[in-house]
mmCIF file of C-alpha atoms and ligand atoms in Angstrom:
data_model
loop_
_atom_site.group_PDB
_atom_site.id
_atom_site.type_symbol
_atom_site.label_atom_id
_atom_site.label_comp_id
_atom_site.label_asym_id
_atom_site.label_seq_id
_atom_site.Cartn_x
_atom_site.Cartn_y
_atom_site.Cartn_z
ATOM 1 C CA MET U 29 38.972 -2.575 27.366
ATOM 2 C CA THR U 30 37.950 0.885 26.140
ATOM 3 C CA SER U 31 36.354 3.572 28.272
ATOM 4 C CA THR U 32 34.164 4.731 25.326
ATOM 5 C CA PHE U 33 30.482 3.947 25.942
ATOM 6 C CA ALA U 34 29.362 1.762 23.075
ATOM 7 C CA PRO U 35 25.849 2.510 21.807
ATOM 8 C CA THR U 36 23.466 -0.351 21.964
ATOM 9 C CA ILE U 37 21.271 0.793 19.113
ATOM 10 C CA ASP U 38 19.988 -2.340 17.480
ATOM 11 C CA PHE U 39 16.973 -2.555 15.152
ATOM 12 C CA THR U 40 15.804 -3.456 11.658
ATOM 13 C CA ALA U 41 14.473 -0.679 9.348
ATOM 14 C CA ILE U 42 11.698 -1.580 6.969
ATOM 15 C CA ASP U 43 10.074 -0.008 3.891
ATOM 16 C CA VAL U 44 7.332 -1.467 1.636
ATOM 17 C CA GLU U 45 5.684 -0.271 -1.488
ATOM 18 C CA THR U 46 2.208 -1.059 -2.743
ATOM 19 C CA ALA U 47 0.712 -1.592 -6.270
ATOM 20 C CA ASN U 48 -2.449 0.250 -5.594
ATOM 21 C CA SER U 49 -4.521 1.833 -2.704
ATOM 22 C CA SER U 50 -5.121 -1.585 -1.073
ATOM 23 C CA ARG U 51 -2.800 -2.079 1.840
ATOM 24 C CA ALA U 52 -2.505 -5.809 0.931
ATOM 25 C CA SER U 53 -1.053 -4.898 -2.481
ATOM 26 C CA VAL U 54 2.559 -5.126 -1.510
ATOM 27 C CA CYS U 55 4.982 -5.114 -4.416
ATOM 28 C CA ALA U 56 8.360 -4.449 -2.850
ATOM 29 C CA ALA U 57 10.050 -4.583 0.565
ATOM 30 C CA GLY U 58 13.395 -3.585 1.889
ATOM 31 C CA LEU U 59 15.097 -4.277 5.183
ATOM 32 C CA THR U 60 18.194 -2.754 6.815
ATOM 33 C CA LYS U 61 19.780 -4.256 9.930
ATOM 34 C CA VAL U 62 21.538 -2.093 12.469
ATOM 35 C CA ARG U 63 23.846 -3.336 15.279
ATOM 36 C CA GLY U 64 25.455 -0.908 17.789
ATOM 37 C CA GLY U 65 24.452 2.066 15.654
ATOM 38 C CA GLN U 66 25.990 0.681 12.467
ATOM 39 C CA VAL U 67 24.293 -0.596 9.304
ATOM 40 C CA VAL U 68 25.456 -4.196 9.024
ATOM 41 C CA GLU U 69 23.190 -5.831 6.530
ATOM 42 C CA ALA U 70 20.435 -5.093 3.964
ATOM 43 C CA ALA U 71 18.024 -7.106 1.987
ATOM 44 C CA SER U 72 15.250 -6.322 -0.589
ATOM 45 C CA TRP U 73 12.553 -8.146 -2.496
ATOM 46 C CA LEU U 74 10.246 -7.545 -5.363
ATOM 47 C CA VAL U 75 6.858 -9.116 -4.549
ATOM 48 C CA ALA U 76 4.014 -10.309 -6.656
ATOM 49 C CA PRO U 77 0.967 -8.818 -4.912
ATOM 50 C CA PRO U 78 -1.808 -11.159 -3.819
ATOM 51 C CA GLU U 79 -4.322 -12.218 -6.525
ATOM 52 C CA GLY U 80 -7.155 -9.695 -6.330
ATOM 53 C CA HIS U 81 -4.744 -6.980 -5.152
ATOM 54 C CA ASP U 82 -2.467 -7.040 -8.127
ATOM 55 C CA VAL U 83 -3.518 -4.106 -10.262
ATOM 56 C CA PHE U 84 -0.713 -1.458 -10.594
ATOM 57 C CA LEU U 85 -2.221 1.961 -10.548
ATOM 58 C CA PRO U 86 -0.491 4.827 -12.410
ATOM 59 C CA ARG U 87 -0.346 6.874 -9.184
ATOM 60 C CA ASN U 88 1.550 4.115 -7.408
ATOM 61 C CA VAL U 89 3.768 3.343 -10.368
ATOM 62 C CA ALA U 90 4.700 7.024 -10.524
ATOM 63 C CA ILE U 91 5.920 6.823 -6.917
ATOM 64 C CA HIS U 92 8.041 3.704 -7.020
ATOM 65 C CA ARG U 93 8.407 2.900 -10.801
ATOM 66 C CA ILE U 94 7.517 -0.809 -10.213
ATOM 67 C CA THR U 95 5.155 -2.245 -12.784
ATOM 68 C CA ALA U 96 3.342 -5.569 -13.289
ATOM 69 C CA GLU U 97 6.170 -6.634 -15.619
ATOM 70 C CA HIS U 98 8.757 -6.109 -12.938
ATOM 71 C CA VAL U 99 6.971 -8.529 -10.545
ATOM 72 C CA ALA U 100 5.930 -11.085 -13.136
ATOM 73 C CA ASP U 101 8.502 -13.629 -11.961
ATOM 74 C CA ALA U 102 8.660 -12.337 -8.346
ATOM 75 C CA PRO U 103 7.795 -14.571 -5.356
ATOM 76 C CA SER U 104 4.568 -13.977 -3.468
ATOM 77 C CA TRP U 105 4.401 -12.396 0.011
ATOM 78 C CA ALA U 106 3.807 -15.961 1.406
ATOM 79 C CA THR U 107 7.322 -16.764 0.211
ATOM 80 C CA VAL U 108 8.951 -13.407 1.034
ATOM 81 C CA PHE U 109 7.545 -12.724 4.440
ATOM 82 C CA PRO U 110 9.081 -15.828 6.240
ATOM 83 C CA GLN U 111 12.452 -14.707 4.740
ATOM 84 C CA MET U 112 11.898 -11.164 5.981
ATOM 85 C CA MET U 113 11.007 -12.428 9.498
ATOM 86 C CA GLU U 114 14.173 -14.508 9.473
ATOM 87 C CA PHE U 115 16.122 -11.364 8.708
ATOM 88 C CA VAL U 116 14.271 -9.320 11.376
ATOM 89 C CA GLY U 117 14.510 -11.899 14.147
ATOM 90 C CA ALA U 118 13.487 -10.310 17.466
ATOM 91 C CA ASP U 119 14.368 -6.690 16.376
ATOM 92 C CA ALA U 120 12.139 -3.654 16.775
ATOM 93 C CA LEU U 121 11.031 -2.462 13.317
ATOM 94 C CA VAL U 122 11.800 1.086 12.298
ATOM 95 C CA ALA U 123 10.027 2.971 9.485
ATOM 96 C CA HIS U 124 9.292 6.537 8.353
ATOM 97 C CA ASN U 125 5.630 6.915 8.732
ATOM 98 C CA ALA U 126 5.419 3.521 10.266
ATOM 99 C CA PRO U 127 1.607 3.082 10.494
ATOM 100 C CA PHE U 128 1.609 2.800 6.757
ATOM 101 C CA ASP U 129 4.287 0.049 6.599
ATOM 102 C CA ARG U 130 2.817 -1.836 9.547
ATOM 103 C CA SER U 131 -0.626 -1.778 7.943
ATOM 104 C CA VAL U 132 0.771 -3.093 4.638
ATOM 105 C CA VAL U 133 2.690 -5.958 6.465
ATOM 106 C CA HIS U 134 -0.422 -6.933 8.447
ATOM 107 C CA GLN U 135 -2.814 -6.790 5.540
ATOM 108 C CA ALA U 136 -0.525 -8.630 3.208
ATOM 109 C CA CYS U 137 -0.074 -11.352 5.850
ATOM 110 C CA SER U 138 -3.851 -11.526 6.309
ATOM 111 C CA ALA U 139 -4.289 -12.171 2.634
ATOM 112 C CA TYR U 140 -2.233 -15.322 2.958
ATOM 113 C CA ASP U 141 -3.288 -16.363 6.463
ATOM 114 C CA LEU U 142 0.255 -15.748 7.758
ATOM 115 C CA ASP U 143 0.616 -14.956 11.381
ATOM 116 C CA TRP U 144 2.974 -12.047 12.236
ATOM 117 C CA PRO U 145 5.072 -11.737 15.332
ATOM 118 C CA GLU U 146 4.128 -8.771 17.529
ATOM 119 C CA SER U 147 7.119 -6.579 16.761
ATOM 120 C CA THR U 148 7.685 -3.160 18.310
ATOM 121 C CA TRP U 149 7.329 -0.570 15.624
ATOM 122 C CA ILE U 150 9.145 2.761 15.918
ATOM 123 C CA ASP U 151 8.214 5.755 13.733
ATOM 124 C CA THR U 152 10.925 8.155 12.763
ATOM 125 C CA LEU U 153 8.352 10.629 11.330
ATOM 126 C CA PRO U 154 6.991 12.021 14.598
ATOM 127 C CA LEU U 155 10.458 11.836 16.011
ATOM 128 C CA ALA U 156 11.871 14.030 13.248
ATOM 129 C CA ARG U 157 8.926 16.398 13.630
ATOM 130 C CA ARG U 158 9.782 16.679 17.319
ATOM 131 C CA MET U 159 13.470 17.234 16.893
ATOM 132 C CA LEU U 160 13.734 19.239 13.595
ATOM 133 C CA THR U 161 11.903 22.277 12.148
ATOM 134 C CA LEU U 162 11.646 21.543 8.385
ATOM 135 C CA GLY U 163 9.472 22.530 5.476
ATOM 136 C CA SER U 164 8.839 18.833 4.743
ATOM 137 C CA TYR U 165 9.380 15.707 6.964
ATOM 138 C CA SER U 166 9.406 13.350 3.899
ATOM 139 C CA LEU U 167 12.493 11.128 3.896
ATOM 140 C CA PRO U 168 14.735 13.239 1.564
ATOM 141 C CA PHE U 169 14.255 16.394 3.543
ATOM 142 C CA VAL U 170 14.817 14.693 7.020
ATOM 143 C CA ALA U 171 17.853 12.895 5.507
ATOM 144 C CA GLN U 172 19.282 16.262 4.136
ATOM 145 C CA ALA U 173 18.685 18.043 7.424
ATOM 146 C CA LEU U 174 20.689 15.290 9.204
ATOM 147 C CA GLY U 175 23.488 15.508 6.670
ATOM 148 C CA LEU U 176 22.910 12.045 5.252
ATOM 149 C CA ALA U 177 23.816 11.057 1.615
ATOM 150 C CA GLU U 178 21.157 11.250 -1.044
ATOM 151 C CA THR U 179 19.435 8.018 -2.177
ATOM 152 C CA VAL U 180 16.758 6.972 -4.636
ATOM 153 C CA HIS U 181 13.535 7.963 -2.761
ATOM 154 C CA HIS U 182 10.775 5.353 -2.904
ATOM 155 C CA GLU U 183 12.985 2.402 -3.672
ATOM 156 C CA ALA U 184 12.225 0.044 -0.904
ATOM 157 C CA SER U 185 15.888 -0.956 -0.016
ATOM 158 C CA GLU U 186 16.998 2.684 -0.196
ATOM 159 C CA ASP U 187 14.148 3.975 1.849
ATOM 160 C CA ALA U 188 14.767 1.331 4.559
ATOM 161 C CA LEU U 189 18.457 2.264 4.605
ATOM 162 C CA GLN U 190 17.622 5.920 4.897
ATOM 163 C CA ALA U 191 15.048 5.338 7.750
ATOM 164 C CA ALA U 192 17.813 3.329 9.533
ATOM 165 C CA GLN U 193 20.292 6.241 9.071
ATOM 166 C CA ILE U 194 17.771 8.802 10.204
ATOM 167 C CA LEU U 195 17.143 6.952 13.372
ATOM 168 C CA ILE U 196 20.769 6.500 14.068
ATOM 169 C CA ALA U 197 21.420 10.234 13.343
ATOM 170 C CA LEU U 198 18.470 11.266 15.591
ATOM 171 C CA CYS U 199 19.807 9.160 18.408
ATOM 172 C CA ALA U 200 23.273 10.836 18.017
ATOM 173 C CA LYS U 201 21.647 14.243 17.852
ATOM 174 C CA ALA U 202 19.728 13.557 21.083
ATOM 175 C CA GLY U 203 22.862 12.114 22.704
ATOM 176 C CA MET U 204 21.291 8.869 23.335
ATOM 177 C CA SER U 205 22.890 5.475 23.207
ATOM 178 C CA THR U 206 20.017 3.166 23.561
ATOM 179 C CA LEU U 207 16.836 2.879 21.567
ATOM 180 C CA ALA U 208 14.675 2.687 24.651
ATOM 181 C CA GLU U 209 15.607 6.308 25.578
ATOM 182 C CA LEU U 210 14.498 7.629 22.218
ATOM 183 C CA HIS U 211 11.579 5.690 21.210
ATOM 184 C CA ALA U 212 9.335 6.250 24.277
ATOM 185 C CA GLY U 213 6.237 7.922 22.853
ATOM 186 C CA THR U 214 7.053 7.280 19.272
ATOM 187 C CA GLN U 215 5.952 3.682 19.154
ATOM 188 C CA ILE U 216 2.695 3.067 17.317
ATOM 189 C CA GLY U 217 -0.002 2.730 19.843
ATOM 190 C CA ALA U 218 1.921 4.687 22.453
ATOM 191 C CA ARG U 219 -0.028 7.836 21.773
ATOM 192 C CA THR U 220 -2.092 9.245 24.574
ATOM 193 C CA PRO U 221 -5.849 9.154 23.996
ATOM 194 C CA ARG U 222 -7.433 12.561 24.190
ATOM 195 C CA THR U 223 -9.966 11.449 26.686
ATOM 196 C CA GLY U 224 -10.189 8.615 29.197
ATOM 197 C CA SER U 225 -7.819 5.634 29.456
ATOM 198 C CA SER U 226 -7.795 2.313 27.731
ATOM 199 C CA ALA U 227 -9.026 0.783 30.939
ATOM 200 C CA GLY U 228 -11.842 3.204 31.207
ATOM 201 C CA PRO U 229 -15.493 2.520 30.600
ATOM 202 C CA ALA U 230 -16.600 1.397 27.123
ATOM 203 C CA ARG U 231 -17.758 4.217 24.811
ATOM 204 C CA ALA U 232 -21.307 4.476 23.772
ATOM 205 C CA THR U 233 -21.949 3.235 20.202
ATOM 206 C CA GLY U 234 -21.100 5.966 17.774
ATOM 207 C CA ASP U 235 -19.003 7.946 20.233
ATOM 208 C CA PHE U 236 -15.530 8.228 18.752
ATOM 209 C CA SER U 237 -14.363 11.175 20.875
ATOM 210 C CA GLY U 238 -11.471 9.426 22.549
ATOM 211 C CA LEU U 239 -10.055 7.582 19.427
ATOM 212 C CA VAL U 240 -6.659 8.457 18.091
ATOM 213 C CA ALA U 241 -8.111 7.958 14.673
ATOM 214 C CA THR U 242 -9.645 11.440 14.681
ATOM 215 C CA ASP U 243 -6.464 12.880 16.122
ATOM 216 C CA VAL U 244 -4.367 12.560 12.979
ATOM 217 C CA LEU U 245 -4.629 16.293 12.274
ATOM 218 C CA ALA U 246 -5.399 17.501 15.747
ATOM 219 C CA GLY U 247 -4.108 21.083 16.212
ATOM 220 C CA GLU U 248 -3.086 21.308 12.533
ATOM 221 C CA LYS U 249 -4.093 24.301 10.355
ATOM 222 C CA VAL U 250 -4.124 23.104 6.789
ATOM 223 C CA VAL U 251 -4.117 25.032 3.473
ATOM 224 C CA PHE U 252 -4.519 23.448 0.010
ATOM 225 C CA THR U 253 -2.842 24.824 -3.026
ATOM 226 C CA GLY U 254 -2.774 23.765 -6.661
ATOM 227 C CA THR U 255 -4.975 21.174 -8.386
ATOM 228 C CA LEU U 256 -5.884 18.165 -6.315
ATOM 229 C CA MET U 257 -5.988 14.860 -8.257
ATOM 230 C CA LEU U 258 -7.961 12.614 -5.934
ATOM 231 C CA SER U 259 -10.645 14.798 -4.440
ATOM 232 C CA SER U 260 -12.193 18.154 -4.781
ATOM 233 C CA ARG U 261 -10.845 20.937 -2.514
ATOM 234 C CA ALA U 262 -14.077 20.951 -0.534
ATOM 235 C CA GLU U 263 -13.875 17.216 0.031
ATOM 236 C CA ALA U 264 -10.236 17.497 1.124
ATOM 237 C CA GLN U 265 -11.135 20.323 3.558
ATOM 238 C CA ALA U 266 -14.012 18.180 4.995
ATOM 239 C CA LEU U 267 -11.479 15.407 5.604
ATOM 240 C CA VAL U 268 -9.188 17.816 7.443
ATOM 241 C CA THR U 269 -12.061 18.692 9.752
ATOM 242 C CA HIS U 270 -13.038 15.104 10.175
ATOM 243 C CA PHE U 271 -9.515 14.187 11.326
ATOM 244 C CA GLY U 272 -9.397 17.009 13.903
ATOM 245 C CA GLY U 273 -7.656 19.769 11.950
ATOM 246 C CA THR U 274 -8.780 23.270 10.693
ATOM 247 C CA ALA U 275 -8.855 23.907 7.017
ATOM 248 C CA GLN U 276 -7.759 27.459 6.115
ATOM 249 C CA ALA U 277 -8.376 29.276 2.817
ATOM 250 C CA GLY U 278 -4.894 30.787 2.601
ATOM 251 C CA VAL U 279 -1.473 30.706 4.368
ATOM 252 C CA THR U 280 -1.197 32.608 7.639
ATOM 253 C CA LYS U 281 1.342 32.786 10.400
ATOM 254 C CA ALA U 282 -0.734 29.971 12.047
ATOM 255 C CA THR U 283 -0.576 27.627 9.090
ATOM 256 C CA THR U 284 1.070 24.295 9.975
ATOM 257 C CA ILE U 285 0.503 22.193 6.798
ATOM 258 C CA LEU U 286 0.532 23.272 3.174
ATOM 259 C CA VAL U 287 -0.794 20.522 0.880
ATOM 260 C CA SER U 288 0.255 21.014 -2.677
ATOM 261 C CA GLY U 289 -1.768 19.240 -5.376
ATOM 262 C CA GLU U 290 0.770 20.220 -7.995
ATOM 263 C CA LEU U 291 3.711 18.371 -6.476
ATOM 264 C CA ASP U 292 4.792 15.033 -7.898
ATOM 265 C CA PRO U 293 5.780 13.044 -4.739
ATOM 266 C CA ARG U 294 8.995 11.979 -6.416
ATOM 267 C CA SER U 295 10.009 15.583 -7.106
ATOM 268 C CA LEU U 296 9.626 16.959 -3.638
ATOM 269 C CA ARG U 297 13.221 16.624 -2.522
ATOM 270 C CA PRO U 298 15.982 19.054 -1.631
ATOM 271 C CA GLY U 299 17.132 21.162 -4.503
ATOM 272 C CA VAL U 300 14.119 21.063 -6.765
ATOM 273 C CA GLU U 301 12.460 24.209 -8.021
ATOM 274 C CA LEU U 302 9.259 25.112 -6.256
ATOM 275 C CA SER U 303 6.411 27.487 -6.974
ATOM 276 C CA ARG U 304 6.730 30.861 -5.128
ATOM 277 C CA LYS U 305 4.011 29.935 -2.610
ATOM 278 C CA LEU U 306 5.866 26.733 -1.741
ATOM 279 C CA GLU U 307 9.255 28.377 -1.780
ATOM 280 C CA LYS U 308 7.846 30.905 0.738
ATOM 281 C CA ALA U 309 6.580 28.195 2.929
ATOM 282 C CA MET U 310 9.944 26.422 2.837
ATOM 283 C CA LEU U 311 11.658 29.721 3.823
ATOM 284 C CA LEU U 312 9.214 30.163 6.725
ATOM 285 C CA ALA U 313 10.084 26.725 7.903
ATOM 286 C CA ALA U 314 13.818 27.431 7.550
ATOM 287 C CA GLY U 315 13.243 30.509 9.668
ATOM 288 C CA GLY U 316 11.627 28.477 12.484
ATOM 289 C CA GLN U 317 7.877 28.649 11.725
ATOM 290 C CA PRO U 318 6.564 25.083 11.972
ATOM 291 C CA VAL U 319 4.929 24.850 8.566
ATOM 292 C CA GLU U 320 5.145 21.724 6.532
ATOM 293 C CA ILE U 321 4.717 21.018 2.822
ATOM 294 C CA TRP U 322 2.827 17.923 1.986
ATOM 295 C CA THR U 323 2.234 16.317 -1.347
ATOM 296 C CA GLU U 324 -1.257 15.060 -1.997
ATOM 297 C CA ASP U 325 0.219 11.554 -1.578
ATOM 298 C CA ASP U 326 1.498 12.524 1.933
ATOM 299 C CA PHE U 327 -2.005 13.771 2.773
ATOM 300 C CA HIS U 328 -3.689 10.560 1.746
ATOM 301 C CA ARG U 329 -1.088 8.272 3.333
ATOM 302 C CA ARG U 330 -1.467 10.058 6.696
ATOM 303 C CA LEU U 331 -5.218 10.169 6.587
ATOM 304 C CA ASP U 332 -5.525 6.536 5.366
ATOM 305 C CA VAL U 333 -3.812 5.641 8.622
ATOM 306 C CA GLY U 334 -6.464 7.437 10.573
ATOM 307 C CA ARG U 335 -9.252 5.892 8.358
ATOM 308 C CA ASP U 336 -7.927 2.343 9.148
ATOM 309 C CA GLU U 337 -8.177 3.030 12.859
ATOM 310 C CA LEU U 338 -11.553 4.741 12.510
ATOM 311 C CA GLU U 339 -12.968 1.765 10.615
ATOM 312 C CA ALA U 340 -11.466 -0.664 13.161
ATOM 313 C CA ALA U 341 -13.133 1.181 15.939
ATOM 314 C CA THR U 342 -16.458 1.184 14.247
ATOM 315 C CA ARG U 343 -16.155 -2.573 13.770
ATOM 316 C CA GLU U 344 -15.251 -3.080 17.379
ATOM 317 C CA GLN U 345 -18.418 -1.178 18.425
ATOM 318 C CA ARG U 346 -20.590 -3.466 16.326
ATOM 319 C CA VAL U 347 -18.808 -6.545 17.624
ATOM 320 C CA LEU U 348 -19.639 -5.606 21.232
ATOM 321 C CA SER U 349 -23.325 -6.157 20.466
ATOM 322 C CA ASN U 350 -22.606 -9.649 18.930
ATOM 323 C CA PRO U 351 -20.320 -11.529 21.347
ATOM 324 C CA GLY U 352 -21.249 -15.130 20.354
ATOM 325 C CA TRP U 353 -20.557 -14.695 16.702
ATOM 326 C CA LEU U 354 -18.326 -17.672 15.967
ATOM 327 C CA PRO U 355 -20.386 -19.892 13.644
ATOM 328 C CA SER U 356 -20.724 -23.636 14.536
ATOM 329 C CA TYR U 357 -19.688 -24.635 11.019
ATOM 330 C CA VAL U 358 -16.152 -23.548 11.805
ATOM 331 C CA ILE U 359 -16.002 -26.316 14.381
ATOM 332 C CA ASP U 360 -17.882 -28.911 12.247
ATOM 333 C CA GLN U 361 -15.756 -28.284 9.099
ATOM 334 C CA ALA U 362 -12.546 -28.509 11.147
ATOM 335 C CA ARG U 363 -13.599 -31.810 12.689
ATOM 336 C CA ALA U 364 -14.276 -33.282 9.284
ATOM 337 C CA LEU U 365 -10.775 -32.406 7.976
ATOM 338 C CA ASP U 366 -7.615 -34.501 8.321
ATOM 339 C CA GLY U 367 -4.332 -32.962 9.279
ATOM 340 C CA ALA U 368 -2.459 -34.075 6.163
ATOM 341 C CA SER U 369 -2.839 -30.812 4.166
ATOM 342 C CA THR U 370 -0.817 -27.612 4.458
ATOM 343 C CA TYR U 371 -1.661 -25.121 7.127
ATOM 344 C CA GLN U 372 -3.123 -22.587 4.620
ATOM 345 C CA THR U 373 -5.191 -25.214 2.799
ATOM 346 C CA TRP U 374 -6.601 -26.638 5.996
ATOM 347 C CA LEU U 375 -7.468 -23.144 7.315
ATOM 348 C CA ARG U 376 -9.187 -22.293 4.025
ATOM 349 C CA ALA U 377 -11.357 -25.461 4.155
ATOM 350 C CA ALA U 378 -12.223 -25.059 7.864
ATOM 351 C CA LEU U 379 -13.116 -21.322 7.663
ATOM 352 C CA ARG U 380 -14.928 -21.019 4.423
ATOM 353 C CA HIS U 381 -18.673 -20.195 4.642
ATOM 354 C CA PRO U 382 -20.713 -23.196 3.701
ATOM 355 C CA ALA U 383 -23.137 -21.161 1.623
ATOM 356 C CA GLY U 384 -20.329 -19.741 -0.575
ATOM 357 C CA ARG U 385 -18.890 -16.361 -1.176
ATOM 358 C CA ALA U 386 -20.626 -13.273 0.167
ATOM 359 C CA SER U 387 -22.598 -11.192 -2.265
ATOM 360 C CA GLY U 388 -24.438 -7.860 -2.078
ATOM 361 C CA ASP U 389 -26.973 -8.631 0.673
ATOM 362 C CA ASP U 390 -24.740 -10.616 2.973
ATOM 363 C CA MET U 391 -23.196 -9.244 6.212
ATOM 364 C CA CYS U 392 -19.891 -10.011 7.944
ATOM 365 C CA ILE U 393 -20.360 -13.000 10.242
ATOM 366 C CA ARG U 394 -18.367 -11.194 12.999
ATOM 367 C CA CYS U 395 -19.315 -7.477 12.967
ATOM 368 C CA GLY U 396 -22.458 -7.368 10.666
ATOM 369 C CA GLY U 397 -20.525 -4.987 8.319
ATOM 370 C CA ILE U 398 -21.299 -4.851 4.658
ATOM 371 C CA PHE U 399 -18.981 -6.064 1.815
ATOM 372 C CA GLU U 400 -17.359 -3.654 -0.629
ATOM 373 C CA THR U 401 -17.351 -4.598 -4.276
ATOM 374 C CA ASP U 402 -13.613 -4.910 -4.130
ATOM 375 C CA THR U 403 -13.353 -7.063 -1.014
ATOM 376 C CA TYR U 404 -10.592 -9.697 -1.261
ATOM 377 C CA TRP U 405 -11.742 -13.075 -2.457
ATOM 378 C CA MET U 406 -10.623 -14.915 0.659
ATOM 379 C CA LEU U 407 -12.632 -12.603 2.896
ATOM 380 C CA LEU U 408 -15.672 -13.011 0.677
ATOM 381 C CA GLU U 409 -15.253 -16.795 0.885
ATOM 382 C CA ARG U 410 -15.277 -16.552 4.727
ATOM 383 C CA ARG U 411 -17.781 -13.777 4.741
ATOM 384 C CA VAL U 412 -15.719 -11.490 6.870
ATOM 385 C CA CYS U 413 -15.655 -7.855 5.882
ATOM 386 C CA SER U 414 -12.010 -6.867 6.651
ATOM 387 C CA GLY U 415 -8.531 -8.040 7.612
ATOM 388 C CA ASP U 416 -9.416 -7.246 11.253
ATOM 389 C CA CYS U 417 -12.491 -9.508 11.160
ATOM 390 C CA ASN U 418 -10.511 -12.197 9.363
ATOM 391 C CA GLU U 419 -7.870 -12.190 12.015
ATOM 392 C CA ALA U 420 -10.470 -12.266 14.800
ATOM 393 C CA LEU U 421 -12.140 -15.220 13.019
ATOM 394 C CA LYS U 422 -8.828 -17.127 12.886
ATOM 395 C CA ARG U 423 -7.922 -16.253 16.522
ATOM 396 C CA LYS U 424 -11.295 -17.289 17.918
ATOM 397 C CA ALA U 425 -11.483 -20.429 15.786
ATOM 398 C CA LYS U 426 -8.024 -21.579 16.816
ATOM 399 C CA SER U 427 -8.807 -21.112 20.412
ATOM 400 C CA GLU U 428 -12.043 -23.105 20.048
ATOM 401 C CA TRP U 429 -10.387 -25.819 18.092
ATOM 402 C CA SER U 430 -7.653 -26.142 20.705
ATOM 403 C CA LYS U 431 -10.218 -26.346 23.559
ATOM 404 C CA LEU U 432 -12.048 -29.114 21.674
ATOM 405 C CA GLY U 433 -8.835 -30.957 20.862
ATOM 406 C CA ILE U 434 -9.224 -30.554 17.111
ATOM 407 C CA ALA U 435 -5.717 -30.981 15.601
ATOM 408 C CA ARG U 436 -4.585 -28.824 12.691
ATOM 409 C CA PRO U 437 -1.351 -28.636 10.691
ATOM 410 C CA GLU U 438 1.290 -26.523 12.212
ATOM 411 C CA ALA U 439 1.687 -22.916 11.112
ATOM 412 C CA PRO U 440 4.959 -21.961 9.353
ATOM 413 C CA ALA U 441 7.435 -20.894 12.044
ATOM 414 C CA TYR U 442 10.021 -18.107 11.759
ATOM 415 C CA ALA U 443 13.517 -18.364 13.033
ATOM 416 C CA GLU U 444 13.925 -16.408 16.285
ATOM 417 C CA SER U 445 17.687 -16.401 16.319
ATOM 418 C CA TYR U 446 18.780 -14.688 13.176
ATOM 419 C CA GLY U 447 18.437 -11.084 14.449
ATOM 420 C CA ARG U 448 20.350 -11.885 17.573
ATOM 421 C CA ARG U 449 23.697 -12.576 15.894
HETATM 422 ZN ZN1 ZN W 505 -16.649 -7.449 9.885
#
């Protein structure tokens, strides 16, 4: 027996990459398993994105260097995800900017009607922001500040490994030996709403005052520099205001975020040459002023997260006025099916809208929302506007089928024991 207190830091770190701006367009995934504060196992996959989400945009390829050719023979998410879940077991999932990875996992699953276990997600980004003062909280800078070895940024397996090492190092820095001590307040969904409580009265339609969605940039003073690729400067500044921040014309002592349109996301890493303005910001940060440099990609990834939440909240508000939305054909179609097909085939036949795919004038059967031109084909077939509405449709249909004793094929199961070894 030793008197040394052994750390019980157990988790699986995850990183995913996407082919385009759709969160379902997963093209790579990496996992790293940690036991007792030690990396013990890693796995990674190239993934063929779901049909309809499979265009590789130059902006994404520039980040991760994965192209359509690389995934030509790769398995789909429907094959990869069960393997990943077997690797993860019952572990908490750890990622750097975790809302992005979680959103990709959920939307990719939704594209194949896969259920996902309700894992605990821990985000190392806010944790690093709380514990370190840096000019950038992107993976390479956080890793450098913690004295970790350099890796190939935006390679899924490398990024998962680095997120794992970051959490281990942050635990050590904080003198903590269990994950529970550290992650309080950094889990997704653990943020405190600005007003009211989750058990409080329902908000009036159109009142988003208490939603975390608009808090993404709360208290931040944001300056843009260089040429932006994806929006005009005025649009970007309007986004800042929308997400609770203040757009500034130039850097001041109060500036907290400097978004540089000139920076290639791959190039923002320790040791690269920066423009004088950025160099100055990095020096200010090194001297203790909490100013961060974001690439335009950082900016959009962080705001996308808020946009997802904002859209979900808008949908929920519309749903409230339409409580009995589950269409009866979902029952009738299920009754007419036999249980001999696969789970996915059965679901598809039971849930498809009898009048065919949604087109321009149709509305979401659940929330009344409209369809975008690039809505995923499976959602069009069911006439649901989003992954959220699709999941709600499946949940409610399953519960009704069960109540009525309508049998359906069993869903694919994931091993629960793997992660406990
Ligand atoms: Zn909807």
